[in-house]
Short mmCIF file of C-alpha atoms in Angstrom, two decimals:
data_model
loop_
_atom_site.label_atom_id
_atom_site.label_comp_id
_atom_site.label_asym_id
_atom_site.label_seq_id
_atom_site.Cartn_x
_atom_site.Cartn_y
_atom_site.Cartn_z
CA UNK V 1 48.35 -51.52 25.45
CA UNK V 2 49.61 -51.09 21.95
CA UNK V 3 45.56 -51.06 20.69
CA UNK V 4 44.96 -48.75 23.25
CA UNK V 5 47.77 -46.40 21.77
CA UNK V 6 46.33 -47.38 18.38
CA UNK V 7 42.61 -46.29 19.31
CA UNK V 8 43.87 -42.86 20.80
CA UNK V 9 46.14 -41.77 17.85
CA UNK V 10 42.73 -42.57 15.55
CA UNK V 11 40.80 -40.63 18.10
CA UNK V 12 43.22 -37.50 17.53
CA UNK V 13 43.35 -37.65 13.82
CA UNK V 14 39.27 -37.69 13.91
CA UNK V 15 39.57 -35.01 16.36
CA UNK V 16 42.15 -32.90 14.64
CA UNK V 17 40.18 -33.56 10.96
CA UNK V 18 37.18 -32.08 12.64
CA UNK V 19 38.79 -29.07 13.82
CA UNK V 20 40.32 -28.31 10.92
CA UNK V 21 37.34 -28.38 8.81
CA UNK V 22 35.23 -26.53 11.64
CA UNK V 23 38.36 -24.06 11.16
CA UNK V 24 38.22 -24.02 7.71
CA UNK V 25 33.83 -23.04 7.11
CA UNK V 26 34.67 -20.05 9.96
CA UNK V 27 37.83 -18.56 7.78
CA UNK V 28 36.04 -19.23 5.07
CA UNK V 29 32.97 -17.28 6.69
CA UNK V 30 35.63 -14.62 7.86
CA UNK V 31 37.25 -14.06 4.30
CA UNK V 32 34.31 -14.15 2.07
CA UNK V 33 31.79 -11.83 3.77
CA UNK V 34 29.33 -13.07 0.49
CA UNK V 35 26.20 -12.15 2.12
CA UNK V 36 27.66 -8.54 3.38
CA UNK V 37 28.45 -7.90 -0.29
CA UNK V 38 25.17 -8.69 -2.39
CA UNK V 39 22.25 -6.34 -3.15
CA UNK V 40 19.87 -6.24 -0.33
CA UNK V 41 17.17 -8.26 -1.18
CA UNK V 42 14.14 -6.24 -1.71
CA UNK V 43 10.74 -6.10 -3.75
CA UNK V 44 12.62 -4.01 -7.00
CA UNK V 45 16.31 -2.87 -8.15
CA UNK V 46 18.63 -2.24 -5.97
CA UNK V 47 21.07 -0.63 -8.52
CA UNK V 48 24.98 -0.67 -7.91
CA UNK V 49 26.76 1.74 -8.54
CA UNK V 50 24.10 4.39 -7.82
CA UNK V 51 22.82 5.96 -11.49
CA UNK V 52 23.89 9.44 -11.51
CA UNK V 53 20.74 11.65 -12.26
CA UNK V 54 21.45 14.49 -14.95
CA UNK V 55 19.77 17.91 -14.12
CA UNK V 56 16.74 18.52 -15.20
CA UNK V 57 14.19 21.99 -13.97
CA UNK V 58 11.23 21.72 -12.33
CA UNK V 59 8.91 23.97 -10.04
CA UNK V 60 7.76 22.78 -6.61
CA UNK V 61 4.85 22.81 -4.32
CA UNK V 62 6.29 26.47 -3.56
CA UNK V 63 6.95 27.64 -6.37
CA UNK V 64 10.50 26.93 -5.93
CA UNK V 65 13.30 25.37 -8.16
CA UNK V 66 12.96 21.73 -8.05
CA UNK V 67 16.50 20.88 -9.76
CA UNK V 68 19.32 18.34 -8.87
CA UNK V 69 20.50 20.39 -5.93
CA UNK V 70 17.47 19.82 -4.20
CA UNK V 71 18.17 15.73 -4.35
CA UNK V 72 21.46 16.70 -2.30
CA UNK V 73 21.77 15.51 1.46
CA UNK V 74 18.78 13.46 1.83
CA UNK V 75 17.10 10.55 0.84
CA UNK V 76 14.35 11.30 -1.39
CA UNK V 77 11.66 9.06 -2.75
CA UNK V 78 9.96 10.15 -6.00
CA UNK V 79 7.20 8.99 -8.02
CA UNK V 80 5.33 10.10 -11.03
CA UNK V 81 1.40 10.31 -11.33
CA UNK V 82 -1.37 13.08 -11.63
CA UNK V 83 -3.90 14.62 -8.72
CA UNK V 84 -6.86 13.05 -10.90
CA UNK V 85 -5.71 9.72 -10.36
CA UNK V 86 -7.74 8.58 -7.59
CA UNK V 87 -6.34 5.01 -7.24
CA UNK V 88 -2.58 4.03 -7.49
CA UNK V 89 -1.11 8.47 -6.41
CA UNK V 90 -3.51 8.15 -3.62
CA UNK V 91 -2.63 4.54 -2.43
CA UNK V 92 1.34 5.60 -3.00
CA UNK V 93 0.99 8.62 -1.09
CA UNK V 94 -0.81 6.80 2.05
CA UNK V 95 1.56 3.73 1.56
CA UNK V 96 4.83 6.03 1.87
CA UNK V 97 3.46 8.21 4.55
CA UNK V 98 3.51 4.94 6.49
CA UNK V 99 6.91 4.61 5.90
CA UNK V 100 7.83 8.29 6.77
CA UNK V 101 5.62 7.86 10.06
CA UNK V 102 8.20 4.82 10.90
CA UNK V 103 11.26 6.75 10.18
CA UNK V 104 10.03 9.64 11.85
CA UNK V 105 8.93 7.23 15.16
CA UNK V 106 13.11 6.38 14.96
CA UNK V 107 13.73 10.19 14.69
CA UNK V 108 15.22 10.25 11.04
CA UNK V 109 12.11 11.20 9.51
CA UNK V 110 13.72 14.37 8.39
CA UNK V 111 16.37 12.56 6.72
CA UNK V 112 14.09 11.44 3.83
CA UNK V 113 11.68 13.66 1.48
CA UNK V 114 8.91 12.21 -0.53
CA UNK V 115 7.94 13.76 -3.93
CA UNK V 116 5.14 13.43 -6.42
CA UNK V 117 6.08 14.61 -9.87
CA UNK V 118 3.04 15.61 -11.84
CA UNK V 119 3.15 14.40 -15.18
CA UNK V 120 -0.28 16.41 -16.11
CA UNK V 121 0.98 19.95 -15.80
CA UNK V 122 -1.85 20.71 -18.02
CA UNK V 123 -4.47 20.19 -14.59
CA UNK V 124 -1.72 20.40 -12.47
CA UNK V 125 -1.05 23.80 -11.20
CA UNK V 126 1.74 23.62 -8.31
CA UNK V 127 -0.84 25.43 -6.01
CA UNK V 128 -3.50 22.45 -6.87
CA UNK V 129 0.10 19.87 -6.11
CA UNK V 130 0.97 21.62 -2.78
CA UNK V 131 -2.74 20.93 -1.16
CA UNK V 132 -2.77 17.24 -2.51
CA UNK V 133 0.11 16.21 -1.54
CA UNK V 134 -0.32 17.86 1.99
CA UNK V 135 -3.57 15.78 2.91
CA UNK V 136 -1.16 12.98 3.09
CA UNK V 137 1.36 14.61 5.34
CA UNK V 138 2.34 18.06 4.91
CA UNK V 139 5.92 17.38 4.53
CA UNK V 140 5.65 15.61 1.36
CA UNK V 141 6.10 17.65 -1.62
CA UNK V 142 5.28 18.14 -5.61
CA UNK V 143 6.50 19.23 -8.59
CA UNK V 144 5.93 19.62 -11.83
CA UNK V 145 6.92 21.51 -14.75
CA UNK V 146 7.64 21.55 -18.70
CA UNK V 147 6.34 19.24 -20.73
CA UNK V 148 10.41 18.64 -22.04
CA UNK V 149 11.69 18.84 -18.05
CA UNK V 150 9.63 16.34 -17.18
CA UNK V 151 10.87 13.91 -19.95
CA UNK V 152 14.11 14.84 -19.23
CA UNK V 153 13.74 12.93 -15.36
CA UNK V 154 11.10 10.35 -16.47
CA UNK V 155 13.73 9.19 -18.92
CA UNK V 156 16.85 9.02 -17.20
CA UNK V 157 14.82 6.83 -14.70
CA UNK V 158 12.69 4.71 -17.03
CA UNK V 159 9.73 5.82 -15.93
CA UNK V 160 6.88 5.67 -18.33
CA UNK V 161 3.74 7.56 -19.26
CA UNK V 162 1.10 7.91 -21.86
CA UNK V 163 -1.67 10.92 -21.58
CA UNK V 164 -5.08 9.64 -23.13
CA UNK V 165 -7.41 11.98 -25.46
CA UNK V 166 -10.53 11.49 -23.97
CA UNK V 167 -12.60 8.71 -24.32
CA UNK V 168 -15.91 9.38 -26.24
CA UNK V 169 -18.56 11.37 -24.56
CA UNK V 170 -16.23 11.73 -21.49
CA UNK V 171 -15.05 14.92 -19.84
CA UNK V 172 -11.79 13.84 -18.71
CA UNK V 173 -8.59 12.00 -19.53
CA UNK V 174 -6.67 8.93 -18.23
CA UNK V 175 -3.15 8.59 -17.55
CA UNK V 176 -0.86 5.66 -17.70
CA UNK V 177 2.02 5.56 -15.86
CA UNK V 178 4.48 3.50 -14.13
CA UNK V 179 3.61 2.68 -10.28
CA UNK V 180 7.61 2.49 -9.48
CA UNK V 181 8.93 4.91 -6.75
CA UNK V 182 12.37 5.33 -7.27
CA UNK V 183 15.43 5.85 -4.45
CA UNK V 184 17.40 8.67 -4.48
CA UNK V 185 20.48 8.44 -2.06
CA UNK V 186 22.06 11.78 -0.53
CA UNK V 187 24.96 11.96 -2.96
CA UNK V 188 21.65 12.57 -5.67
CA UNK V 189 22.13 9.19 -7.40
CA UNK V 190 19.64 7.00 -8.42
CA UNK V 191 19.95 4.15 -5.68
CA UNK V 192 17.27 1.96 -6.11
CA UNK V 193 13.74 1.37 -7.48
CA UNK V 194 10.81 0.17 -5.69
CA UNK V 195 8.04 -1.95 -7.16
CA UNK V 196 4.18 -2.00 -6.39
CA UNK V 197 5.31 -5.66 -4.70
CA UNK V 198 7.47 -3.36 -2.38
CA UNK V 199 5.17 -0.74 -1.40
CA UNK V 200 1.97 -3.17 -0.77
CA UNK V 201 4.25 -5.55 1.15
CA UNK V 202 8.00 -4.71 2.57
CA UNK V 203 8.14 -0.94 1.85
CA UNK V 204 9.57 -0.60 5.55
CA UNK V 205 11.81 -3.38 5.29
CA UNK V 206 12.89 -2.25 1.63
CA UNK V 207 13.58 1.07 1.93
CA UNK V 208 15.71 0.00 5.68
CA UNK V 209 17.51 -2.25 3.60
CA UNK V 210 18.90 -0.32 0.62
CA UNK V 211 19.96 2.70 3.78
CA UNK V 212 21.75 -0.09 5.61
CA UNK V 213 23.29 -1.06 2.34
CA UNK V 214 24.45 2.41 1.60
CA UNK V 215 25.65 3.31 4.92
CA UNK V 216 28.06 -0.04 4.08
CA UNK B 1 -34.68 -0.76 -7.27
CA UNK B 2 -35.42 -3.30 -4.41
CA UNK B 3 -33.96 -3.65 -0.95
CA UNK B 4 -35.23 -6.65 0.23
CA UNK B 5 -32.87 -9.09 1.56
CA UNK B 6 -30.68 -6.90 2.27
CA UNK B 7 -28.57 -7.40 6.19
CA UNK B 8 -26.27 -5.74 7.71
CA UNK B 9 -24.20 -7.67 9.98
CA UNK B 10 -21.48 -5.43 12.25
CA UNK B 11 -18.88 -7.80 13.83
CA UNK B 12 -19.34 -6.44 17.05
CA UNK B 13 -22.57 -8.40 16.79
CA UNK B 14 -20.40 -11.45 15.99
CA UNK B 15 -18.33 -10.57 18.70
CA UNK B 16 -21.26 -10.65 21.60
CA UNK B 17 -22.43 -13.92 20.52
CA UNK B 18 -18.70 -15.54 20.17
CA UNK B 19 -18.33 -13.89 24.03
CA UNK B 20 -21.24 -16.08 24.93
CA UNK B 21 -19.71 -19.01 23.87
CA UNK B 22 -16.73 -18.40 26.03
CA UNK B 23 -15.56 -22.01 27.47
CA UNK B 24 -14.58 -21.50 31.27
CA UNK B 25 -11.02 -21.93 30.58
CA UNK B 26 -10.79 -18.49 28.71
CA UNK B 27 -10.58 -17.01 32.18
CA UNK B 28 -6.98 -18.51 32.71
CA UNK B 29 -6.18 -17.59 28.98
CA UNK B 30 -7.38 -14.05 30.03
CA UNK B 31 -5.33 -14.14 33.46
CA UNK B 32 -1.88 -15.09 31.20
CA UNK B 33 -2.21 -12.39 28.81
CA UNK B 34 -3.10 -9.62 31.62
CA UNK B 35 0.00 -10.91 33.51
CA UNK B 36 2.03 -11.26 30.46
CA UNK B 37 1.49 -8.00 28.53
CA UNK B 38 0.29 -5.60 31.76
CA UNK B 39 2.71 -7.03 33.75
CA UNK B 40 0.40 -6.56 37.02
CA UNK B 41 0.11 -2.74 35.77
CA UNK B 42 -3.38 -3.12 36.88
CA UNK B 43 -3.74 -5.76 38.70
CA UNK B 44 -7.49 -4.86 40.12
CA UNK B 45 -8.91 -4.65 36.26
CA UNK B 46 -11.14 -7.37 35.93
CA UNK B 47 -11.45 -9.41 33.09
CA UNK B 48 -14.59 -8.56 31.50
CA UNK B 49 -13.05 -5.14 31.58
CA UNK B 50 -9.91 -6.38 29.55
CA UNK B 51 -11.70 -9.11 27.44
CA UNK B 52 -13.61 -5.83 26.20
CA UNK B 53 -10.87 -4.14 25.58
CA UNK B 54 -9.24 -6.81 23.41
CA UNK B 55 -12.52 -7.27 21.73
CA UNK B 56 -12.88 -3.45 21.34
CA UNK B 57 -8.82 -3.33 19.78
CA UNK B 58 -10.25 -6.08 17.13
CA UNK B 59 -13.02 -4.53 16.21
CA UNK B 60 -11.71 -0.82 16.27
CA UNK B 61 -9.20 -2.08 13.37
CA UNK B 62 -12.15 -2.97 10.95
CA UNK B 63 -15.75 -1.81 10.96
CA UNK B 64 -16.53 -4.91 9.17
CA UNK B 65 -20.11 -4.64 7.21
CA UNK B 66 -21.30 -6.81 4.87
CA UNK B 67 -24.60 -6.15 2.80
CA UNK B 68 -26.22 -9.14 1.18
CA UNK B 69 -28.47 -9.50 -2.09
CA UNK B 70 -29.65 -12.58 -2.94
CA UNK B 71 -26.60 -14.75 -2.35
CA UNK B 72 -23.95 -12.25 -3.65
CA UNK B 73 -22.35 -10.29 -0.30
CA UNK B 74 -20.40 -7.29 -0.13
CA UNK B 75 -17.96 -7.10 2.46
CA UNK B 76 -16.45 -4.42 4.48
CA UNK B 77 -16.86 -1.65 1.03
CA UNK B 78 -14.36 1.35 2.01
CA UNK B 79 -13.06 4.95 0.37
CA UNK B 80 -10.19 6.21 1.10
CA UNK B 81 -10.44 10.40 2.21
CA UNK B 82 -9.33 12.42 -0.63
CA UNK B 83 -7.96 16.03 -0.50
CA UNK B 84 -10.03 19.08 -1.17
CA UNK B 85 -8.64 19.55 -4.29
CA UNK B 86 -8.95 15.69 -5.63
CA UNK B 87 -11.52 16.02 -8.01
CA UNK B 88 -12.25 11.68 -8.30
CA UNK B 89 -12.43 8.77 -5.64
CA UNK B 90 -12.21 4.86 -5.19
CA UNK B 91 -14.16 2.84 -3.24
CA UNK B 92 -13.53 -0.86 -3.04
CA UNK B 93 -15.28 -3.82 -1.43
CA UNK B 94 -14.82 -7.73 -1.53
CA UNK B 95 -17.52 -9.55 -3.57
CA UNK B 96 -18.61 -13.13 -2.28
CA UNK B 97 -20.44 -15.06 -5.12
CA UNK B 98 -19.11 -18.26 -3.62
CA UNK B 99 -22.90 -19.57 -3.22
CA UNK B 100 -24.47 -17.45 -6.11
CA UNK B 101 -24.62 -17.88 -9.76
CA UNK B 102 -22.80 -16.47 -12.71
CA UNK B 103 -23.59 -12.83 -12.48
CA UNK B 104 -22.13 -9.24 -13.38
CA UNK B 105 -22.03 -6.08 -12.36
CA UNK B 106 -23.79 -3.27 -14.63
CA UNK B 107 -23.60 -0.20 -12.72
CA UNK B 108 -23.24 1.51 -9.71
CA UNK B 109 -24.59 4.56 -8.24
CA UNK B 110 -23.72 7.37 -5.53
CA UNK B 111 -24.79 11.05 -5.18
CA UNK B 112 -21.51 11.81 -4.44
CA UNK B 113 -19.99 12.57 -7.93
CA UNK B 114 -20.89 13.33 -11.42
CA UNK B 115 -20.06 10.34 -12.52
CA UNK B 116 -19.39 7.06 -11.15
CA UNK B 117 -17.69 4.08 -13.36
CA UNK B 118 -16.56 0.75 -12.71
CA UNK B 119 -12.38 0.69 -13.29
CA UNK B 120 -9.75 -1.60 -13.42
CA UNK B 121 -6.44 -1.40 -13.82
CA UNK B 122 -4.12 -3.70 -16.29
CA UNK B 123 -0.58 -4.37 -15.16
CA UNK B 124 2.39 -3.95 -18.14
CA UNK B 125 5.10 -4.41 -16.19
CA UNK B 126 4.87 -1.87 -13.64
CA UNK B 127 2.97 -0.01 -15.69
CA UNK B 128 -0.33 1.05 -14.28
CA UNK B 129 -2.80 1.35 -17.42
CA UNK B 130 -6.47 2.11 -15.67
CA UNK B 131 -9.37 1.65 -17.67
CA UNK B 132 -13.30 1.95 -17.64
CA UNK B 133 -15.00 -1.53 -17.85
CA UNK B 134 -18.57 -1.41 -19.13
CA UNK B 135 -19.25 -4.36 -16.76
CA UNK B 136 -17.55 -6.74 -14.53
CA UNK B 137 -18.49 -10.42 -14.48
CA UNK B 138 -18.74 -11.98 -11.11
CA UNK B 139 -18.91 -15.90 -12.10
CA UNK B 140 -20.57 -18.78 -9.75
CA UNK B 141 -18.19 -19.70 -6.54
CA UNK B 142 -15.71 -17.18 -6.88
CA UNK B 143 -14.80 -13.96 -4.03
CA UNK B 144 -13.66 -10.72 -6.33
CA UNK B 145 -11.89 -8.15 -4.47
CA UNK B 146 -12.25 -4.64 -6.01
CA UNK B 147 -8.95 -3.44 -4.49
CA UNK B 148 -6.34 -0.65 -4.25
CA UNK B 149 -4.35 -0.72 -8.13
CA UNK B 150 -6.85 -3.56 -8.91
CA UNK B 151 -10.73 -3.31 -9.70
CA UNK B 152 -12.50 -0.25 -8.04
CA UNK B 153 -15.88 1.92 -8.38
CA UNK B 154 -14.56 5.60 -9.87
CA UNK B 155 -16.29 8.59 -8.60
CA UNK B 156 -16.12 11.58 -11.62
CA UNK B 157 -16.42 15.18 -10.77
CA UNK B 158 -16.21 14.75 -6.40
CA UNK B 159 -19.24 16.89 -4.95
CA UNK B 160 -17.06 17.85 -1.89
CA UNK B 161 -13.59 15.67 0.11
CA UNK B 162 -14.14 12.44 1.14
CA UNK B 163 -13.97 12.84 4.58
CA UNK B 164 -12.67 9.88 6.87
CA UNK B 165 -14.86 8.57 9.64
CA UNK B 166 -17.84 9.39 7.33
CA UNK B 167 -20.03 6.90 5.47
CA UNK B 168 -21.86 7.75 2.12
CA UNK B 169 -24.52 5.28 -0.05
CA UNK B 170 -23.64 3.37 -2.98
CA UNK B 171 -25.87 0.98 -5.11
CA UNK B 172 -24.34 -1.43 -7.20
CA UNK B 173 -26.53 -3.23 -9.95
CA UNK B 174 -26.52 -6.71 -10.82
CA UNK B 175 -27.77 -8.70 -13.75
CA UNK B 176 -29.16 -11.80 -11.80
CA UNK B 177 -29.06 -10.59 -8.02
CA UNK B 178 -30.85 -6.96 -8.65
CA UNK B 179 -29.63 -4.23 -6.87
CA UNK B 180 -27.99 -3.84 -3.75
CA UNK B 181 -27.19 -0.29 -1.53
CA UNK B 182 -24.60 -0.61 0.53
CA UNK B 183 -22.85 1.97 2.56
CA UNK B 184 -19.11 2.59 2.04
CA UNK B 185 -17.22 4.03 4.90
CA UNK B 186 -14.82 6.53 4.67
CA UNK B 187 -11.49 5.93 6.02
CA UNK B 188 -8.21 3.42 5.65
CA UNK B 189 -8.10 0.39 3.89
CA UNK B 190 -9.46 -2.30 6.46
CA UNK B 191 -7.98 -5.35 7.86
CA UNK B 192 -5.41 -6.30 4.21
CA UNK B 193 -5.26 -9.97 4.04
#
């Protein structure tokens, strides 16, 4: 009788201890949201908080201002590159129009603009921009501008470039220049940039992410 | 420039024979998948009919070629369509020298351009830096893939667009094997890995 009692009280104490702990991981869970409030993970930076992006004056596909206002109230994706490149702009351009074919499938394909700055003004007329970046869906657009308004954004993001002389006996010039497409949120802030890892691989996924993110 | 030795093997081919070598049992496999992903929507479609349509969805993703010369192969080469105003193009391709000898490729030729140059591109950070390569060397046992922001052929000075669905001749010269035309098809990047 009395080990009965004994063996009961032990059970409740094992029973109670387990509880408790079992209580403890889900408050713990409940007050310390730590996967809510990381960085998304994705293939790149997701930057917090967003960068703001200084103005800077370019032309686009239409011959309109291409300026900080036009970052406003969208997503926009930008990269930088030239219409002779016939490798990495091309491969971007197809790459992100898969991406804007998904959002657009979910019906927020409006919600997001893709851009190709030109860093080769010099071949790069905005007419010659406008048809380019149209053959990869006609609602992407271009700009380009300045030699010195161009800086002025490649800088504030990082982004680098190098125009080659020619190389001997050749009729045409190279262009280095970083493969990164960088996230713009609709407040015009720098939100996030996107490596070639990203765009090959999880570009969907990525970009989902850092929207999920920002929506909180 | 010789051609000899030279196959072209279309994976449809591969396909027949692999549909001759159907074991018995594929007809239940068959049966599950009609039932499971038509849900009876046609329940009268026979299953030749829908193992040709599977067949015909596998294929239609990849038009997969391969060209052989001596025992280098070049597999499934591919351009993707440029705009009418892109004045250069890529074309890429998979090299297998896993049962050839050290080798390396010279040239390569197409009447498409001015100029056509082999390219790579080297990685500094995410930097892309491309660059002209006087030749690439394709060593014993290994499988090179000439790949989007990787290795490619560079056409100078575009005749006209790339235009997808459309196929156009390219010879690529090597210092062992010889020379080898294969025909690159115009359209988007098949099957990735």
């Amino acid at each position: 009788m009395v080990n009965n009692l004994m063996r009961n009280k032990r059970l409740l104490i094992i029973t109670i201890g387990i509880l408790s702990i079992a209580a403890g991981i889900g408050l713990g869970r409940f007050f310390m949201p730590t996967v809510e409030s990381s960085n998304p993970e994705i293939s790149g930076f997701y930057i917090s908080p967003a960068l703001e992006v200084e103005n800077f004056d370019l032309t686009n596909q239409s011959g309109q201002p291409f300026t900080h206002a036009t970052l406003k109230d969208r997503w926009s994706l930008l990269f930088f590159g030239y219409t002779f490149c016939p490798d990495v702009c091309p491969t971007t351009l197809a790459q992100l129009n898969q991406l804007h074919n998904r959002l657009a499938s979910q019906g927020v394909g409006e919600d997001v603009t893709v851009w190709m700055i030109s860093v080769d003004p010099a071949r790069d007329t905005v007419e010659r921009l406008k048809e380019y970046t149209a053959f990869f869906n006609p609602k992407f657009g271009g700009a380009t501008g300045e030699r010195e308004e161009i800086d002025k954004l490649a800088k504030q993001f990082g982004v680098y470039y190098k125009i080659h002389d020619p190389e001997p006996g050749a009729d045409y010039y190279l262009v280095d220049h970083s493969g990164a497409v960088l996230v713009i949120n609709p407040d015009a802030r720098l939100q996030a940039v996107l490596t070639e890892t990203s765009l090959t691989h999880s570009l969907v996924k990525d970009f989902l992410a850092i929207q999920r993110r920002y929506d909180g | 420039m010789s051609k000899f030795g030279i196959t072209r093997r279309l994976a449809w081919e591969n396909a027949r024979s692999s549909a001759n070598d159907m074991k018995p049992n594929l007809l239940s496999i068959l049966r599950s998948i009609q039932k499971t992903f038509l849900c009876g929507a046609f329940p009268e479609m026979n299953h030749r009919l829908l193992l040709l349509v599977i067949l015909s969805l596998i294929t239609a993703n990849g038009f997969a070629a391969e060209f052989t010369v001596g025992n280098l192969t070049v597999k499934n080469p591919w351009s993707r369509p440029t705009p009418p105003v892109a004045s250069a193009g890529a074309a890429y391709f998979v090299l297998d020298n896993s049962q050839g000898q050290d080798d390396r490729l010279l040239s390569a030729e197409a009447d498409i351009s001015a100029r056509v140059e082999l390219h790579t591109h080297l990685m500094d950070g995410d930097v892309m830096m491309m660059r002209k390569l006087d030749t690439i060397e394709v060593p014993a046992e290994q499988t090179i893939a000439f790949e989007p922001r990787g290795l490619h052929i560079m056409f100078i000075g575009l005749e006209g667009p790339l235009v997808e669905g459309e196929t156009f001749p390219l010879t690529l010269n090597f210092e062992q094997a010889g020379a080898v035309t294969v025909e690159v098809a115009i359209g988007q990047q098949p099957n990735a890995k």
